[in-house]
Amino acid sequence: MTLRHRLCAWLLSFAMALAIGRTWAAGEDMVTLNFVNADIEGVVKVIGKITGRNFVLDPRVKGTVNIISSQPIARPVVYDVFLAAMRLQGFAAVEENNIVKIVPAAEAKFEPGRSHAPNDRVETRVYTLKYVSAMQLVPVLRPLIAPYNAIAAYGGSNTLVITDYASNLGRVARIVAAIDKPKGNEPVIIPLHYASAIDAAQILGRLFADAPQQGAAPGLDQPMTLVADPRSNTLIARSDDAQKLARLRGLVAVLDAPTSAAGNIHVVYLKNAEAVSVARTLRAIYMGDSGSSATSPRRESAPVATPPANQGGNSPMSVSFNSPSASPEVAPVPGIIQADAATNSVIINAPDAIYNNLRAAIDKLDVRREQVYVEAMIAEITSDKAAEFGIQWQNLSAAGATDSTARGFGGTNFGGSGQNILGISQNPALAGQGLNVGVMRGHVTIPGVGEVLNLGMLVRALETDSNVNILSTPTLLTLDNEEAKIVIGQNVPFITGQYALSGAATTPTPFQTIERRDVGLTLRIKPQISQGGTVRLQIYEEVSSIDPSSVNNPAGLITKKRALESTVLVNDGQIVVIGGLLEDSVTDGQQKVPLLGDVPVLGGLFRYNTREHAKTNLMLFLRPVVLRNAQSADSIAGERYSYILGEQRKSAPASSVMLPDMEPPTLPPYSLWNLPR
């Protein structure tokens, strides 16, 4: 703007000021403002004279202002009109120490100000949020703030810091208050005074799950979560639908009403636990011991058990309750706990307070118990090596002589009947296994024995090598804290006593007493699952077999037995070795003729040598797997089922030209057999 234009504008402003001054002097409280293309500096001087304020202009504040009032306005409003005109020009007023500074609006946020300033003055305010996140609210409010003003979020205290015009900050405050509210799905707690929270939760849960909200579009019905807290006997509900919560409160008020009778009959159907055991536990809780009321230290206030009418599996188990708050003079309140094994349910007849406590205990006892799948591996490797070599001599030519002439007789013989040269002479079929080479010179008759071979020399050589590899993998599936047992073997009779006839006795027919015992593999396991995922196993494992050499033993059978009994702690799915046997033995035997057997080289004709090496490796392994749900049990069953199905298919006989094809029986596919029926 040139000096000429500035001078004209100043003169015009001065003239307007004189006109305003005259108008103001005439009305004292009313002012008429008329500025047309008036310079800002001149307008500020006029406004300062009217309002009595001191103004400081930033050098960057330049331009003209148009203010036209068709009617006189009150003097207190003049300052607000001036601030509105400055805001339209991009300037803002900041008050500090009774001085009004006119600065560009972008710089106003850096200037301190007072909170009671007019609406068109720039302010900085802090908003503390309670429910929503300040970080998430910044993108929502940013479009509502002037571009040259600031908005920031501080996550430490969840606050918003906004700098803007006072009038706009009032609108922002209302928006923040509307957004910063608790969510509609906050939990609602409904206490019950008479009814059981567990029973009410089951009834109301089915009711609200089956009945959709009226008027709701398909798929838009808001679900409701309903949980019972047995300890405080309250219902905890959560839903986004306020109408559902209101209907829930109305139904709870109807259900939670006192009954006219002192006690009610309630039937609680159990899903997992055994009703007889649960009823016995509940009786023990209120009797203070395991069931004997005569020895209970709380007999005055504890339930008194009513003995069952019979001892069958369906015998009633009842108990009478004494009210804990009743005085000794008050008669006890009758109550009954009875188990119905046929329907696996517990029948309770007791006052509401006692029933609520019992119902809470039943809910904790009637839970699905975890299962344990135990794989046992018994690996046994046995290696036996034996060798024997010997030479025997015999002269039987003089054994059958009948005259009195003196003749020589002698020889060497070692070993048993199948190895001894004399035994083989009597019966050559008794010759043992291995290489048997002999020199025979006809037959000879021995008095009292008969005719035998005249076997003069016998050479025996035998070497045996046997390896045994046995792998047994029994598996067991059992409930937590329940013992399981598997027996794989034979039930063998053992003679325990006998009675026979003697002499001319006229006793009845002789007899024997026997006892049958299991011989084979026996495995007993009782698992106990801890909260940390480990499994405590009580184990008894036995591997027994009959000694083949004792089959025809008159004294009875001899069994070989390897047993182990232990308690171990194993992680879920971990393999642990619980026992084993490593045995290595060497036996070296020699039979010889004294002195002659010690002669070098030639002494071998008078010796019989045997050697035996036995080595046994036996290891027992266990691997427990915790099955916490039905899916885990189904996966293991499917794996074992597929394995057996594959083995059946492998055992199918090969096709033959001469023989007809026969299809072996096999299991159906697991996917078809496992279909729900």
PDB file of N, CA, C and O in Angstrom, residues 238-262:
ATOM      1  N   ARG A 238     -23.512 -59.949  30.109  1.00  0.00           N
ATOM      2  CA  ARG A 238     -22.927 -58.935  29.232  1.00  0.00           C
ATOM      3  C   ARG A 238     -23.600 -59.011  27.870  1.00  0.00           C
ATOM      4  O   ARG A 238     -23.709 -60.088  27.283  1.00  0.00           O
ATOM      5  N   SER A 239     -24.040 -57.859  27.383  1.00  0.00           N
ATOM      6  CA  SER A 239     -24.707 -57.793  26.090  1.00  0.00           C
ATOM      7  C   SER A 239     -24.687 -56.349  25.604  1.00  0.00           C
ATOM      8  O   SER A 239     -24.689 -55.401  26.406  1.00  0.00           O
ATOM      9  N   ASP A 240     -24.664 -56.176  24.293  1.00  0.00           N
ATOM     10  CA  ASP A 240     -24.750 -54.842  23.696  1.00  0.00           C
ATOM     11  C   ASP A 240     -26.188 -54.348  23.599  1.00  0.00           C
ATOM     12  O   ASP A 240     -26.415 -53.178  23.270  1.00  0.00           O
ATOM     13  N   ASP A 241     -27.131 -55.231  23.870  1.00  0.00           N
ATOM     14  CA  ASP A 241     -28.545 -54.883  23.754  1.00  0.00           C
ATOM     15  C   ASP A 241     -29.082 -54.548  25.139  1.00  0.00           C
ATOM     16  O   ASP A 241     -29.177 -55.414  26.024  1.00  0.00           O
ATOM     17  N   ALA A 242     -29.425 -53.287  25.352  1.00  0.00           N
ATOM     18  CA  ALA A 242     -29.956 -52.873  26.654  1.00  0.00           C
ATOM     19  C   ALA A 242     -31.316 -53.489  26.935  1.00  0.00           C
ATOM     20  O   ALA A 242     -31.666 -53.750  28.089  1.00  0.00           O
ATOM     21  N   GLN A 243     -32.110 -53.738  25.881  1.00  0.00           N
ATOM     22  CA  GLN A 243     -33.427 -54.342  26.092  1.00  0.00           C
ATOM     23  C   GLN A 243     -33.295 -55.772  26.613  1.00  0.00           C
ATOM     24  O   GLN A 243     -34.074 -56.208  27.463  1.00  0.00           O
ATOM     25  N   LYS A 244     -32.312 -56.492  26.109  1.00  0.00           N
ATOM     26  CA  LYS A 244     -32.110 -57.850  26.615  1.00  0.00           C
ATOM     27  C   LYS A 244     -31.734 -57.832  28.086  1.00  0.00           C
ATOM     28  O   LYS A 244     -32.206 -58.657  28.878  1.00  0.00           O
ATOM     29  N   LEU A 245     -30.873 -56.921  28.464  1.00  0.00           N
ATOM     30  CA  LEU A 245     -30.489 -56.840  29.868  1.00  0.00           C
ATOM     31  C   LEU A 245     -31.680 -56.469  30.748  1.00  0.00           C
ATOM     32  O   LEU A 245     -31.811 -56.971  31.866  1.00  0.00           O
ATOM     33  N   ALA A 246     -32.555 -55.619  30.239  1.00  0.00           N
ATOM     34  CA  ALA A 246     -33.743 -55.263  31.015  1.00  0.00           C
ATOM     35  C   ALA A 246     -34.666 -56.469  31.178  1.00  0.00           C
ATOM     36  O   ALA A 246     -35.218 -56.707  32.262  1.00  0.00           O
ATOM     37  N   ARG A 247     -34.871 -57.226  30.075  1.00  0.00           N
ATOM     38  CA  ARG A 247     -35.710 -58.430  30.194  1.00  0.00           C
ATOM     39  C   ARG A 247     -35.076 -59.449  31.136  1.00  0.00           C
ATOM     40  O   ARG A 247     -35.766 -60.151  31.877  1.00  0.00           O
ATOM     41  N   LEU A 248     -33.735 -59.536  31.110  1.00  0.00           N
ATOM     42  CA  LEU A 248     -33.049 -60.461  32.006  1.00  0.00           C
ATOM     43  C   LEU A 248     -33.284 -60.083  33.465  1.00  0.00           C
ATOM     44  O   LEU A 248     -33.565 -60.947  34.309  1.00  0.00           O
ATOM     45  N   ARG A 249     -33.188 -58.818  33.782  1.00  0.00           N
ATOM     46  CA  ARG A 249     -33.429 -58.390  35.155  1.00  0.00           C
ATOM     47  C   ARG A 249     -34.854 -58.703  35.594  1.00  0.00           C
ATOM     48  O   ARG A 249     -35.097 -59.105  36.743  1.00  0.00           O
ATOM     49  N   GLY A 250     -35.820 -58.535  34.678  1.00  0.00           N
ATOM     50  CA  GLY A 250     -37.196 -58.848  35.033  1.00  0.00           C
ATOM     51  C   GLY A 250     -37.401 -60.323  35.310  1.00  0.00           C
ATOM     52  O   GLY A 250     -38.087 -60.705  36.269  1.00  0.00           O
ATOM     53  N   LEU A 251     -36.791 -61.199  34.491  1.00  0.00           N
ATOM     54  CA  LEU A 251     -36.935 -62.636  34.716  1.00  0.00           C
ATOM     55  C   LEU A 251     -36.229 -63.070  35.994  1.00  0.00           C
ATOM     56  O   LEU A 251     -36.721 -63.933  36.730  1.00  0.00           O
ATOM     57  N   VAL A 252     -35.066 -62.478  36.270  1.00  0.00           N
ATOM     58  CA  VAL A 252     -34.348 -62.829  37.493  1.00  0.00           C
ATOM     59  C   VAL A 252     -35.168 -62.433  38.720  1.00  0.00           C
ATOM     60  O   VAL A 252     -35.216 -63.164  39.718  1.00  0.00           O
ATOM     61  N   ALA A 253     -35.842 -61.297  38.656  1.00  0.00           N
ATOM     62  CA  ALA A 253     -36.673 -60.869  39.787  1.00  0.00           C
ATOM     63  C   ALA A 253     -37.808 -61.853  40.044  1.00  0.00           C
ATOM     64  O   ALA A 253     -38.217 -62.072  41.193  1.00  0.00           O
ATOM     65  N   VAL A 254     -38.342 -62.454  38.981  1.00  0.00           N
ATOM     66  CA  VAL A 254     -39.418 -63.437  39.149  1.00  0.00           C
ATOM     67  C   VAL A 254     -38.876 -64.750  39.711  1.00  0.00           C
ATOM     68  O   VAL A 254     -39.486 -65.378  40.600  1.00  0.00           O
ATOM     69  N   LEU A 255     -37.728 -65.195  39.204  1.00  0.00           N
ATOM     70  CA  LEU A 255     -37.178 -66.468  39.655  1.00  0.00           C
ATOM     71  C   LEU A 255     -36.623 -66.379  41.073  1.00  0.00           C
ATOM     72  O   LEU A 255     -36.695 -67.353  41.834  1.00  0.00           O
ATOM     73  N   ASP A 256     -36.050 -65.245  41.417  1.00  0.00           N
ATOM     74  CA  ASP A 256     -35.413 -65.101  42.723  1.00  0.00           C
ATOM     75  C   ASP A 256     -36.464 -64.689  43.764  1.00  0.00           C
ATOM     76  O   ASP A 256     -36.472 -63.563  44.264  1.00  0.00           O
ATOM     77  N   ALA A 257     -37.341 -65.619  44.073  1.00  0.00           N
ATOM     78  CA  ALA A 257     -38.410 -65.364  45.050  1.00  0.00           C
ATOM     79  C   ALA A 257     -38.354 -66.442  46.118  1.00  0.00           C
ATOM     80  O   ALA A 257     -38.030 -67.602  45.835  1.00  0.00           O
ATOM     81  N   PRO A 258     -38.648 -66.123  47.362  1.00  0.00           N
ATOM     82  CA  PRO A 258     -38.623 -67.126  48.431  1.00  0.00           C
ATOM     83  C   PRO A 258     -39.739 -68.137  48.242  1.00  0.00           C
ATOM     84  O   PRO A 258     -40.804 -67.848  47.694  1.00  0.00           O
ATOM     85  N   THR A 259     -39.496 -69.349  48.697  1.00  0.00           N
ATOM     86  CA  THR A 259     -40.487 -70.417  48.623  1.00  0.00           C
ATOM     87  C   THR A 259     -41.243 -70.500  49.936  1.00  0.00           C
ATOM     88  O   THR A 259     -40.757 -70.091  50.995  1.00  0.00           O
ATOM     89  N   SER A 260     -42.412 -71.063  49.856  1.00  0.00           N
ATOM     90  CA  SER A 260     -43.245 -71.184  51.057  1.00  0.00           C
ATOM     91  C   SER A 260     -42.807 -72.327  51.951  1.00  0.00           C
ATOM     92  O   SER A 260     -42.986 -72.289  53.164  1.00  0.00           O
ATOM     93  N   ALA A 261     -42.207 -73.381  51.358  1.00  0.00           N
ATOM     94  CA  ALA A 261     -41.794 -74.543  52.150  1.00  0.00           C
ATOM     95  C   ALA A 261     -40.402 -74.324  52.710  1.00  0.00           C
ATOM     96  O   ALA A 261     -39.617 -73.513  52.210  1.00  0.00           O
ATOM     97  N   ALA A 262     -40.088 -75.088  53.791  1.00  0.00           N
ATOM     98  CA  ALA A 262     -38.772 -74.973  54.412  1.00  0.00           C
ATOM     99  C   ALA A 262     -37.695 -75.576  53.535  1.00  0.00           C
ATOM    100  O   ALA A 262     -36.536 -75.230  53.635  1.00  0.00           O
TER     101      ALA A 262
END
